[in-house]
Short mmCIF file of C-alpha atoms in Angstrom, two decimals:
data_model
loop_
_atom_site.label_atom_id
_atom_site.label_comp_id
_atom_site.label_asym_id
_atom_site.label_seq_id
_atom_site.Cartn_x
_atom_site.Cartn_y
_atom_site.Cartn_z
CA UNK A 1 13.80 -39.02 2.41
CA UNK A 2 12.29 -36.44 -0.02
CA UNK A 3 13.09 -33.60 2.62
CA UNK A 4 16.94 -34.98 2.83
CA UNK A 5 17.10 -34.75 -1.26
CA UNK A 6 15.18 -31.16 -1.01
CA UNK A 7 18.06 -30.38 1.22
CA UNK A 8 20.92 -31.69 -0.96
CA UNK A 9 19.65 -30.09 -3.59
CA UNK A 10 18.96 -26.83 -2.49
CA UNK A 11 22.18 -26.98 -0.86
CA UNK A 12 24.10 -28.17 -4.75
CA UNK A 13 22.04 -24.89 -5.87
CA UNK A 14 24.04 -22.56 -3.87
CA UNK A 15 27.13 -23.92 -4.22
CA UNK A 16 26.89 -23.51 -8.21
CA UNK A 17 26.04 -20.45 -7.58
CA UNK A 18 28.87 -18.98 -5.61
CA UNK A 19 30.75 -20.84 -7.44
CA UNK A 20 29.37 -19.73 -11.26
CA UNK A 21 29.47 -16.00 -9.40
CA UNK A 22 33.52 -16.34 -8.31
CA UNK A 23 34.30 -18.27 -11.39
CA UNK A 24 32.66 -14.96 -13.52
CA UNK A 25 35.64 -12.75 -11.68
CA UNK A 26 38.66 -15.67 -11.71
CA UNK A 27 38.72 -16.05 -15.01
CA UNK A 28 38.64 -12.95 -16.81
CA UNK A 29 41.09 -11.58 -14.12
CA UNK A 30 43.00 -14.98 -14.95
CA UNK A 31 43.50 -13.99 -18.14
CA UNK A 32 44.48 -9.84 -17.81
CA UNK A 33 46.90 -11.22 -14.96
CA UNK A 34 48.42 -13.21 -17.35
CA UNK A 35 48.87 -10.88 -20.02
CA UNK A 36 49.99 -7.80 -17.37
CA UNK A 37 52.12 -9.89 -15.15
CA UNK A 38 53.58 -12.75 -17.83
CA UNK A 39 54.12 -16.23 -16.24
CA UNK A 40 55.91 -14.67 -13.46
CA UNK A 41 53.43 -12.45 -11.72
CA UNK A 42 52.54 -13.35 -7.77
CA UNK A 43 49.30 -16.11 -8.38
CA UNK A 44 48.66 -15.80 -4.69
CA UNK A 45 47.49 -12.32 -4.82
CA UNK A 46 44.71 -13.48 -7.47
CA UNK A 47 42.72 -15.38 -5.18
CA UNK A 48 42.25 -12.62 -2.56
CA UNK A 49 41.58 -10.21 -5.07
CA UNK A 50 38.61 -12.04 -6.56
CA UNK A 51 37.14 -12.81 -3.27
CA UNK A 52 36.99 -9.05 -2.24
CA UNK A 53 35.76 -8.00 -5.67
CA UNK A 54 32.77 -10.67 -5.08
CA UNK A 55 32.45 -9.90 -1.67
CA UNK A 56 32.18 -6.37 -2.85
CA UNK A 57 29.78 -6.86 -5.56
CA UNK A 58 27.15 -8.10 -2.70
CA UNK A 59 27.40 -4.54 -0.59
CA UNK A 60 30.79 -4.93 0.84
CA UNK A 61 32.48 -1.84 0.86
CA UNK A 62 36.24 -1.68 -0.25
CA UNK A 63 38.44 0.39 2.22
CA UNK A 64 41.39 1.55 -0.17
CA UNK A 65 44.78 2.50 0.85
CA UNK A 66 47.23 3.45 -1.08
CA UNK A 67 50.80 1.92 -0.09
CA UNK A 68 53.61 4.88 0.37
CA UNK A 69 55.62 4.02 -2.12
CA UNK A 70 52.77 4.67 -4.42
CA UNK A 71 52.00 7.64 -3.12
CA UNK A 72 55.53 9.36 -3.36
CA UNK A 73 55.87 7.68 -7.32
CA UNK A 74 52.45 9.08 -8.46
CA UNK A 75 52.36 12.07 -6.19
CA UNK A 76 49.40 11.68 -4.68
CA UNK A 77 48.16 13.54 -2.16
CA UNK A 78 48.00 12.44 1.25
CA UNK A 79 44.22 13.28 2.13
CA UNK A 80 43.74 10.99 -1.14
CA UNK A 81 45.60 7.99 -0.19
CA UNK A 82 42.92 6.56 1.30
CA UNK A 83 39.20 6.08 0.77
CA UNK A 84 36.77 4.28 0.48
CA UNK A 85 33.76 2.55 -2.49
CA UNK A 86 30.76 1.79 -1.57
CA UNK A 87 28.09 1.82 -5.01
CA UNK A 88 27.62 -1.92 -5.60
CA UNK A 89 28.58 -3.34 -9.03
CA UNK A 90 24.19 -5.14 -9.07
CA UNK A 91 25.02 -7.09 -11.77
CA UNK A 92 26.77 -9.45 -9.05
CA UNK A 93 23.76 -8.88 -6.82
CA UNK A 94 21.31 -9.67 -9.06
CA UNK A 95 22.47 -12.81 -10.48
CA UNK A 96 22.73 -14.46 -6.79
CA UNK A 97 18.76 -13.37 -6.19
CA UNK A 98 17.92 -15.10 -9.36
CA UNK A 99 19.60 -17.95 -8.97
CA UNK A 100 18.43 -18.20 -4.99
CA UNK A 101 14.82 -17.66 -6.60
CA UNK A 102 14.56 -20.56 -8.62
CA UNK A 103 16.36 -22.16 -6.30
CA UNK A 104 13.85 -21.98 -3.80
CA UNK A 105 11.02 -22.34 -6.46
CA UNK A 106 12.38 -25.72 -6.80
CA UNK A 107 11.84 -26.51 -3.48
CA UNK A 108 8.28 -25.10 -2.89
CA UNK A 109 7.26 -27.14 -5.83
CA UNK A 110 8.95 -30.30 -4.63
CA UNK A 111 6.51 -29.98 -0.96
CA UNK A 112 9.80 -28.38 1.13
CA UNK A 113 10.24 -24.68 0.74
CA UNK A 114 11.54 -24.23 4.13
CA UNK A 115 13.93 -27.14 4.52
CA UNK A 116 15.21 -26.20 0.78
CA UNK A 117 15.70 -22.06 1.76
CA UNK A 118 17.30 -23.18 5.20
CA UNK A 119 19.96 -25.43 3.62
CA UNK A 120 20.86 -23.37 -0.03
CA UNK A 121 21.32 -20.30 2.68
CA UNK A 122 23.99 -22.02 5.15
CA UNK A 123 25.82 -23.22 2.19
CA UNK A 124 25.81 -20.07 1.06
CA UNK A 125 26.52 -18.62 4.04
CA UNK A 126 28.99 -21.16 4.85
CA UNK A 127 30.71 -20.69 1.56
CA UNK A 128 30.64 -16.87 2.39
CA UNK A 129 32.92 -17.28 5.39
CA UNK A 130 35.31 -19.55 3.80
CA UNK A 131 35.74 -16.53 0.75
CA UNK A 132 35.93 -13.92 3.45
CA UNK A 133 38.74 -15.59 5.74
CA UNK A 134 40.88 -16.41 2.50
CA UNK A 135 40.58 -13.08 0.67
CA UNK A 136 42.69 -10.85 2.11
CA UNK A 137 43.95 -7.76 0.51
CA UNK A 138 45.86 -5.50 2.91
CA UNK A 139 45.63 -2.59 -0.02
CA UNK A 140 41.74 -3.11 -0.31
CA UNK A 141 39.93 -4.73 2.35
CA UNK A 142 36.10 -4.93 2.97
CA UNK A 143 34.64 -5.61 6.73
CA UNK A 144 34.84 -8.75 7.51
CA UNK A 145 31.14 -9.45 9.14
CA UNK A 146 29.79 -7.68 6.26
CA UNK A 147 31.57 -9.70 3.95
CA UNK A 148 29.91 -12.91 4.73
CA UNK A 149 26.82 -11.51 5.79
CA UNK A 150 25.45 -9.37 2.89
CA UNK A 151 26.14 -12.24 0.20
CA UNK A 152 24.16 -14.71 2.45
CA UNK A 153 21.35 -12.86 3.09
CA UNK A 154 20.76 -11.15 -0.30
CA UNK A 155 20.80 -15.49 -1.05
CA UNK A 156 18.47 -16.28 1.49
CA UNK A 157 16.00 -13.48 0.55
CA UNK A 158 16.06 -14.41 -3.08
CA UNK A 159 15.58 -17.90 -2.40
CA UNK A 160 12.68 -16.88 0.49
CA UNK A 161 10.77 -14.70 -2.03
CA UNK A 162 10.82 -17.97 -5.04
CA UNK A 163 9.73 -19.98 -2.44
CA UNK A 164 7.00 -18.63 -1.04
CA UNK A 165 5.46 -16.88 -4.33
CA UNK A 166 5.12 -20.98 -5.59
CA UNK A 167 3.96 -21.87 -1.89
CA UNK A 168 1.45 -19.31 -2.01
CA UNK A 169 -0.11 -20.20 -5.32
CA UNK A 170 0.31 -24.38 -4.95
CA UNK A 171 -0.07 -24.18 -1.03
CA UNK A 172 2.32 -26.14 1.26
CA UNK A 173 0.09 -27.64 4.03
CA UNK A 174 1.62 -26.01 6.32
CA UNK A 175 2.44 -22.63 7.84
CA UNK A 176 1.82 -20.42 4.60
CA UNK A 177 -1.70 -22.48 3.90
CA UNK A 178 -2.91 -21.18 7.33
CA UNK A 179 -1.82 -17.87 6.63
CA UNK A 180 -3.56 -18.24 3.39
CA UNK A 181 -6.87 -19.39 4.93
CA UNK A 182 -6.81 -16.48 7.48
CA UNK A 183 -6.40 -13.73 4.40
CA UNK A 184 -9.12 -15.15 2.46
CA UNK A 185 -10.91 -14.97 6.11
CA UNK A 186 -10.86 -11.19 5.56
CA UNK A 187 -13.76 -11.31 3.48
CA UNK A 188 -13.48 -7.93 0.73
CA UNK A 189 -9.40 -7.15 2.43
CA UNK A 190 -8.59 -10.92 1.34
CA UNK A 191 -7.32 -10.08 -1.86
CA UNK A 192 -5.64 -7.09 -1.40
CA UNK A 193 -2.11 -8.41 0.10
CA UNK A 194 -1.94 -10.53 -3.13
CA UNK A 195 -2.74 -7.74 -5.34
CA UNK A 196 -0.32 -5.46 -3.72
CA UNK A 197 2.16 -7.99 -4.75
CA UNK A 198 1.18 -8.43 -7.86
CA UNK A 199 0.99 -4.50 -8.58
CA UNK A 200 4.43 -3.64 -7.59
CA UNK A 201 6.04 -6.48 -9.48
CA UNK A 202 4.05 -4.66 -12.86
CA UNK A 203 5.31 -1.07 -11.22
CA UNK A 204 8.89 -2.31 -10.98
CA UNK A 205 9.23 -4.03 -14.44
CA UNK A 206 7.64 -1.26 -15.84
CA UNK A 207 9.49 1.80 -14.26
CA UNK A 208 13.19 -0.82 -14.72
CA UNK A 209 11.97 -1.10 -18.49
CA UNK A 210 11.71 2.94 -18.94
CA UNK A 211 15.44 3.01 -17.28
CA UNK A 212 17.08 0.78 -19.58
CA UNK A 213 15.55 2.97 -22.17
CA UNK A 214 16.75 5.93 -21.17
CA UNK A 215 20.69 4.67 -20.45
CA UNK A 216 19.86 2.97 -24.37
CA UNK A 217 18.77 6.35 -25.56
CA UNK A 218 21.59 8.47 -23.95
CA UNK A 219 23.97 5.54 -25.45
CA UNK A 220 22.88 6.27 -28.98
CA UNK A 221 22.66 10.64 -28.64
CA UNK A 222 25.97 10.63 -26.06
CA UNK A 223 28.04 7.77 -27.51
CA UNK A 224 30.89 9.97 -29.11
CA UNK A 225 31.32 11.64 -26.06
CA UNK A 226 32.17 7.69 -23.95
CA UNK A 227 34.41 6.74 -27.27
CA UNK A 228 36.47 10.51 -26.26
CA UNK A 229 36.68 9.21 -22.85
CA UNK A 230 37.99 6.13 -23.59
CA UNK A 231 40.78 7.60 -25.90
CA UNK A 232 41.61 10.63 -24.12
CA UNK A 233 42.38 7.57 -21.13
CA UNK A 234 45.04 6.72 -23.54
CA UNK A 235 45.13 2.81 -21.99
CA UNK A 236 45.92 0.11 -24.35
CA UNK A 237 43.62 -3.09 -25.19
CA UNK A 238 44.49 -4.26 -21.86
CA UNK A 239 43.18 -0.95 -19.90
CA UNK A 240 40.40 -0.67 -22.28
CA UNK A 241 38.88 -4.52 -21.58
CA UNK A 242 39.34 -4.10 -18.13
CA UNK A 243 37.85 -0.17 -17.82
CA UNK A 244 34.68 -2.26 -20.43
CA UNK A 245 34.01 -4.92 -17.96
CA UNK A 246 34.20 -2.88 -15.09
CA UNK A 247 31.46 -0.61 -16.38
CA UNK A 248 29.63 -3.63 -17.61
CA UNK A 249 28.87 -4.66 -14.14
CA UNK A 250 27.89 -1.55 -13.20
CA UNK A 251 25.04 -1.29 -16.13
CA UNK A 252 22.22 -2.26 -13.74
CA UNK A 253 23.41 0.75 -11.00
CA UNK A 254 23.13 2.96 -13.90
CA UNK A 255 19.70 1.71 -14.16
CA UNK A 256 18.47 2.18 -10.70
CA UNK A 257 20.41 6.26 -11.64
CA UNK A 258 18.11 6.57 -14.83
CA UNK A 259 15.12 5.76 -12.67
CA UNK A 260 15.98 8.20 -9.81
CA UNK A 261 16.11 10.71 -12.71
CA UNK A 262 12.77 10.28 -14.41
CA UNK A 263 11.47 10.37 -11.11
CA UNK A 264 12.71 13.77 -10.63
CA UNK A 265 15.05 13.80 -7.53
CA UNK A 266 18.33 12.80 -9.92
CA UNK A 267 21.60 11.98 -8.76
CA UNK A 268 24.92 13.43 -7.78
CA UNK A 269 28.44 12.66 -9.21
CA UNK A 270 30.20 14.27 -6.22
CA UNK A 271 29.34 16.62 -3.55
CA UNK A 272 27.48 19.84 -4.37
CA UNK A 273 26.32 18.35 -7.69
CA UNK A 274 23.23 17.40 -9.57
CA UNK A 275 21.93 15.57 -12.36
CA UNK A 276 17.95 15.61 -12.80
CA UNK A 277 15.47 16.84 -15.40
CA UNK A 278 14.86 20.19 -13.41
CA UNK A 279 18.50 20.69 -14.09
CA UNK A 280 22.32 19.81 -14.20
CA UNK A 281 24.85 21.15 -12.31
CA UNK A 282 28.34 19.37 -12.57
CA UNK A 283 31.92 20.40 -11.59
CA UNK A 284 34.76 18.52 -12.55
CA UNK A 285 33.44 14.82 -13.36
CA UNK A 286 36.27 12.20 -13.18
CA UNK A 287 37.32 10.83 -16.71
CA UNK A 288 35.06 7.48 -16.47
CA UNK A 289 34.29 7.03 -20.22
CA UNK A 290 30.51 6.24 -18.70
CA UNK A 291 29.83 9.13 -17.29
CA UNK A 292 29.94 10.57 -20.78
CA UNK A 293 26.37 9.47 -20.65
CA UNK A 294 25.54 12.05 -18.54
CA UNK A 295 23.16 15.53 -20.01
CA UNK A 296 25.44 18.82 -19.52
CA UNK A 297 22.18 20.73 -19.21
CA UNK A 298 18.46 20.32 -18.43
CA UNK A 299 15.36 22.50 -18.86
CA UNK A 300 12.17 22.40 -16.63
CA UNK A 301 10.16 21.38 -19.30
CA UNK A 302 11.89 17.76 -18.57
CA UNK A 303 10.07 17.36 -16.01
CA UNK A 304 7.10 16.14 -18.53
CA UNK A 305 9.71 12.88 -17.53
CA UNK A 306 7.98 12.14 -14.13
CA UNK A 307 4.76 10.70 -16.14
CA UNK A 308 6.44 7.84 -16.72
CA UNK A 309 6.72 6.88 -12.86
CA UNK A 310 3.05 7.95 -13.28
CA UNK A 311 1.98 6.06 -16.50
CA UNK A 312 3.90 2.85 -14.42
CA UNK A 313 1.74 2.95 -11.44
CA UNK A 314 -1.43 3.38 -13.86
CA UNK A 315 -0.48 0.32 -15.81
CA UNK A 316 -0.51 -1.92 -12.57
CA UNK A 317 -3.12 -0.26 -10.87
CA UNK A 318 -5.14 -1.28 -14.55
CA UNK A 319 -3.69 -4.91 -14.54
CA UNK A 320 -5.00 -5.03 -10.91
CA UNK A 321 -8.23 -3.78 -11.77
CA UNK A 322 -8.53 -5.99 -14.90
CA UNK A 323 -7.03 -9.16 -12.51
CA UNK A 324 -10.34 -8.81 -9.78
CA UNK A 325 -12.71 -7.97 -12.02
CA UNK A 326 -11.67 -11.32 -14.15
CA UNK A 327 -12.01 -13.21 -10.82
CA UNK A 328 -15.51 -11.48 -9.88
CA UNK A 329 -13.92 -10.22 -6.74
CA UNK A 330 -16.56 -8.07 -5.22
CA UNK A 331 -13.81 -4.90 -3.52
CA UNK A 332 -15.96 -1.48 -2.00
CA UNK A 333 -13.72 1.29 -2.40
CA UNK A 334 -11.37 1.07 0.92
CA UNK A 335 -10.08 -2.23 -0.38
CA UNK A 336 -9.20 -0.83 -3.40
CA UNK A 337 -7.48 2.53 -2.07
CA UNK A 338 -5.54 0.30 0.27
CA UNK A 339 -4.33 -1.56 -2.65
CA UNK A 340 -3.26 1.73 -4.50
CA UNK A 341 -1.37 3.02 -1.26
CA UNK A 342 -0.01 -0.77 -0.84
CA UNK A 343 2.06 -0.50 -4.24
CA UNK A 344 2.84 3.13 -3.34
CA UNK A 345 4.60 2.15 -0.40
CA UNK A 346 6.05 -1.01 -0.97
CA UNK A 347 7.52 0.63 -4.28
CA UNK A 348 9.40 3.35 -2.69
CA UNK A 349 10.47 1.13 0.03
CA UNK A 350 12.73 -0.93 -2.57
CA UNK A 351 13.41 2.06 -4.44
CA UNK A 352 15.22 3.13 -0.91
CA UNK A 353 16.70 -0.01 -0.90
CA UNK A 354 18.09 0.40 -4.42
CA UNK A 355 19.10 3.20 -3.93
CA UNK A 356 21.60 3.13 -0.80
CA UNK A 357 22.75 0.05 -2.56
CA UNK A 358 23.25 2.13 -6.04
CA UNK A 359 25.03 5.22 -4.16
CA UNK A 360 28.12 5.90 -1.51
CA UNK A 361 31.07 6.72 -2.58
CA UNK A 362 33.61 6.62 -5.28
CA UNK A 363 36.90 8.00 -4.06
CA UNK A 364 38.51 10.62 -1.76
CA UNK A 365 37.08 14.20 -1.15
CA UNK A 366 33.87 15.34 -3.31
CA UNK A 367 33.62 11.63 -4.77
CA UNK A 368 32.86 10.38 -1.45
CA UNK A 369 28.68 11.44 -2.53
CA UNK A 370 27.81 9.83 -5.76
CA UNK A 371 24.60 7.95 -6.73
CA UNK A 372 20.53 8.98 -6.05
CA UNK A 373 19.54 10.23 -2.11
CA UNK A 374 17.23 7.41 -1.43
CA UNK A 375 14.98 9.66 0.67
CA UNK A 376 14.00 11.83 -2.00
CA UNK A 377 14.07 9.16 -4.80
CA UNK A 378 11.81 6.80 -2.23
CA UNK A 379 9.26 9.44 -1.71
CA UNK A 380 9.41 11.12 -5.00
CA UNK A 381 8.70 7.43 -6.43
CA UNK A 382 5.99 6.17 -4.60
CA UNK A 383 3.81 8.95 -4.49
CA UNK A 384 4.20 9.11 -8.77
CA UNK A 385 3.51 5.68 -8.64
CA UNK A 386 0.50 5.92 -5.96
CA UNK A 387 -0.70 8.69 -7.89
CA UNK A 388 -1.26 6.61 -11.46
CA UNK A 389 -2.28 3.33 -9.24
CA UNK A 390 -5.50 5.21 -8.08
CA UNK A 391 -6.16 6.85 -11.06
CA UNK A 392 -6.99 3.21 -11.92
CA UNK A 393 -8.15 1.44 -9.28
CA UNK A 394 -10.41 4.37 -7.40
CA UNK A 395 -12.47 5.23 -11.10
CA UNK A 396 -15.81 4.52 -11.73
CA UNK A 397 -16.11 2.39 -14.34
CA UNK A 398 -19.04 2.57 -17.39
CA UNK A 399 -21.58 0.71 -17.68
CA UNK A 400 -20.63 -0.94 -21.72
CA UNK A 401 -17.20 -1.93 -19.61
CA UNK A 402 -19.08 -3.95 -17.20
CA UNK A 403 -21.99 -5.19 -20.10
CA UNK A 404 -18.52 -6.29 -21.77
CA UNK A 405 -17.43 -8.73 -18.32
CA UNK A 406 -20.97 -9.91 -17.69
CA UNK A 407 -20.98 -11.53 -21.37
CA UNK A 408 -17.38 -12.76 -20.15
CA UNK A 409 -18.98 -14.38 -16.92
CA UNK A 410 -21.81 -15.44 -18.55
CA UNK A 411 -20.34 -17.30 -21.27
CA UNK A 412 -17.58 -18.81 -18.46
CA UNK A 413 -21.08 -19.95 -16.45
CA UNK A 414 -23.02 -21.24 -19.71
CA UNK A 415 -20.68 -23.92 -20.59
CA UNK A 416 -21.12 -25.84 -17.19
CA UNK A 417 -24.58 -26.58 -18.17
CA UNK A 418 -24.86 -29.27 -20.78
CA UNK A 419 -28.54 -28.14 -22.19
CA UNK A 420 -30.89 -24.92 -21.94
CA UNK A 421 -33.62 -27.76 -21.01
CA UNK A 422 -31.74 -28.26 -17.52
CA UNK A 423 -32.00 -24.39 -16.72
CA UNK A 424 -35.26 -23.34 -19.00
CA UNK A 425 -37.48 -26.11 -20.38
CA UNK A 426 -38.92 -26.06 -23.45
CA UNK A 427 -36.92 -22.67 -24.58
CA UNK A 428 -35.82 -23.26 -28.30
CA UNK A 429 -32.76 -21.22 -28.15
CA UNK A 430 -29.82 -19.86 -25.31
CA UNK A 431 -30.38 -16.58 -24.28
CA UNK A 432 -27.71 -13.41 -25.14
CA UNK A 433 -26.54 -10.80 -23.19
CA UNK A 434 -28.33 -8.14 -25.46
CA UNK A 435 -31.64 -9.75 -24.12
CA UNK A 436 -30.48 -8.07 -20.43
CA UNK A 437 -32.31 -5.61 -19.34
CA UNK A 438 -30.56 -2.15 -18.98
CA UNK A 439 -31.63 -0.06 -16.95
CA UNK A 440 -29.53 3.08 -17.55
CA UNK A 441 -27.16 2.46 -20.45
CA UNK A 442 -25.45 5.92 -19.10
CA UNK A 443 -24.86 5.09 -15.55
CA UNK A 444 -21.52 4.63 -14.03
CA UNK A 445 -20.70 1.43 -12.18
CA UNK A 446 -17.87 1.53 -9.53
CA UNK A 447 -15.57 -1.34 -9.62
CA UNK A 448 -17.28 -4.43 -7.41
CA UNK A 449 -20.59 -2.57 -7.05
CA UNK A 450 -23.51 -5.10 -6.39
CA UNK A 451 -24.37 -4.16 -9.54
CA UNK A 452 -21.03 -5.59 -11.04
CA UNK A 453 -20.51 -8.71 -8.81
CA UNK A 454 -24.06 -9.72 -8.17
CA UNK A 455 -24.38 -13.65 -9.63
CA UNK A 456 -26.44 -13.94 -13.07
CA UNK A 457 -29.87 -14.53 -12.76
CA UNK A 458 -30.93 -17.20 -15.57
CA UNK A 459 -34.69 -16.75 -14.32
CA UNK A 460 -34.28 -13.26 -15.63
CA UNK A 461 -33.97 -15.47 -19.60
CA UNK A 462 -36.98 -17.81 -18.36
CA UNK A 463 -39.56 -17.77 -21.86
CA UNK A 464 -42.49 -15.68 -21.32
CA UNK A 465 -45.24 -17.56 -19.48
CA UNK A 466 -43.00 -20.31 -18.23
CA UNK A 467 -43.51 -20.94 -14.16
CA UNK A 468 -40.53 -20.34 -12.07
CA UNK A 469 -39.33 -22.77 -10.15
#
């Protein structure tokens, strides 16, 4: 029975969230339909529309073309009348991986995770079909396979990844127990799959975080420049709300642009351009008031902007560090280098991912190359980031650092013993840390060193002349 309602559940989940996701895109274009097309306007053309828009904003590329008359009112050229876009609007992306997460957190922490993940993910894939055989647009059409398969699977993978970090920590008694028992089997390489985790997730918020800065920053220094865009567009409030929301959704892409850039490889905004801190080279740039965000020149010197990458790996391969040593986790060094290269390469294997997600193309002829090369921005990435993790992680560590966790440990181990009569009897007072001997106050310690890990001694406190036991 409790399976059955962890499969109702899970499968309510993803229905609210197609439908919250669809609903996001009816109603606005609802509303601008209304006021653009009056009472009268065609109401079955809505429909369509909003399904390839959310199909789109999942990966779906749009394959535009232009209908004749069109092209002989506005004079457009004929190589231009068709094209396609292909940079996904994330915002629509990211919400569904959310909601799958906590989705399938739910149903880890209710004893199901797998029946939970399996159900929410048919429903979603189900409902993915239904909104790709109804939404037909013959002027902008997205591939039909890919249509129902992207939005299902970036559902399933969200709701996989919630599920499974809860099973992992709470245990299932099942499949992902076993594979936790055989990890922790690995004796000093037990703990470094978890940490690997653990680091990119600090990498990712960290390098994310310095993005959004950087599109906040250019918004404040480069903000006249979008306001001249949007009035030398010369749409009224109608254009202007729907040009707004259009580059709303596309705030997240931006992100993943930002990133590429402090990580040195850039981006383009059409063929035979560039946009990173070694320098800018731009042609004609299409009127989108956000590209008015974008530097019109560079100097080497920004390239002082790849420490961040840098100082983002160093700040997980330090909460990594800080995490084992907490847990007296005794790691030699080959544990702890395969933990640095772990975030390394797990961190420019999203960033790839990201990044042919964030870039494609835009429109016809040089627009058809927009966004970062995810080659470049993977590599470039995860070697910064590799580079701060072992600055961290592979240091030897001084000896007042690890005085400073022993009196941590020792304190954690003192209050489990109810009396110094139990341990020591007849000593009048507990021992301190200062009483330890030190044998070379100068010395350098690596990181899980016997020195570091080795269990206290409490005979080593024992009152002068007392027998050991």
């Amino acid at each position: 029975m409790q399976r059955l309602l962890v499969a109702l559940l899970a499968a309510i989940d993803a229905a609210i969230a197609a439908a919250v996701g669809l609903v996001v895109l009816l109603a606005p274009l609802t509303l601008l339909w209304t006021l653009a097309f009056g009472i009268t306007a065609d109401w079955g053309a809505l429909w369509p529309l909003t399904g390839t828009l959310w199909a789109f904003g999942h990966g779906a590329p749009i394959d535009v073309a232009i209908p004749p008359e069109l092209i002989v009112a506005l004079a457009i050229p004929a190589e231009a009348a068709a094209f396609t876009v292909s940079i996904t609007p994330l915002a629509f992306l990211l919400f569904t991986v959310l909601f799958a997460a906590r989705s399938g957190a739910r149903a880890a922490k209710a004893g199901a995770w797998a029946t939970g993940v399996l159900s929410g993910a048919i429903v979603f894939a189900a409902i993915s079909a239904l909104v790709a055989f109804t939404s037909h647009v013959a002027a902008a059409e997205t591939p039909l396979v890919l249509a129902i398969v992207l939005p299902a699977a970036a559902y399933l993978v969200g709701a996989l990844f919630g599920a499974v970090r809860i099973a992992w920590e709470d245990g299932d008694g099942g499949v992902l127990d076993a594979l936790h028992d055989l990890v922790d089997s690995w004796g000093d390489w037990g703990p470094v799959p978890a940490a690997i985790v653990r680091g990119t997730a600090f990498v990712l918020v960290a390098v994310l975080g310095a993005g959004a800065l950087a599109v906040a920053v250019m918004t404040l220094l480069r903000g006249g420049e979008v306001v001249a865009l949007f009035q030398s567009a010369r749409v009224d409030a109608l254009g202007a709300v729907i040009m707004t929301l259009g580059q709303l959704v596309y705030l997240p892409t931006m992100i993943v642009w930002a990133v590429s850039w402090l990580a040195g490889p850039g981006f383009a905004v059409g063929v035979g351009t560039a946009v990173s801190p070694a320098g800018t080279q731009l042609g004609v740039v299409p009127g989108i008031p956000i590209f008015g965000l974008l530097p019109e020149n560079s100097s080497i010197w920004m390239l002082i902007v790849i420490l961040v990458p840098v100082g983002a790996g160093a700040f997980a391969g330090w909460a990594v560090r800080s995490r084992l040593v907490w847990e007296g986790t005794p790691l030699t060094m080959a544990p702890r280098a395969a933990i640095a290269g772990g975030i390394g390469v797990v961190t420019a294997g999203l960033a790839a991912l990201v990044a042919v997600l964030a870039s494609g193309s835009i429109g016809p002829g040089r627009l058809t190359e927009v966004g970062p090369a995810p080659l470049p921005f993977a590599l470039a990435l995860g070697a910064e980031v590799l580079l701060g993790a072992a600055i961290l992680l592979l240091a030897p560590r001084h000896r007042d650092e690890l005085a400073e966790e022993r009196t941590d440990r020792w304190n954690a181990e003192m209050t489990t013993v109810s009396s110094w009569d139990e341990v020591a009897p007849g000593a009048t007072a507990w021992p301190t840390p200062a009483a330890w001997p030190a044998d070379d106050e100068t010395a350098e310690v690596p990181i899980g060193s016997a020195d570091d890990t080795a269990p206290l001694d409490l005979d080593r406190f024992r009152p002068p002349g007392e027998p050991r036991d």
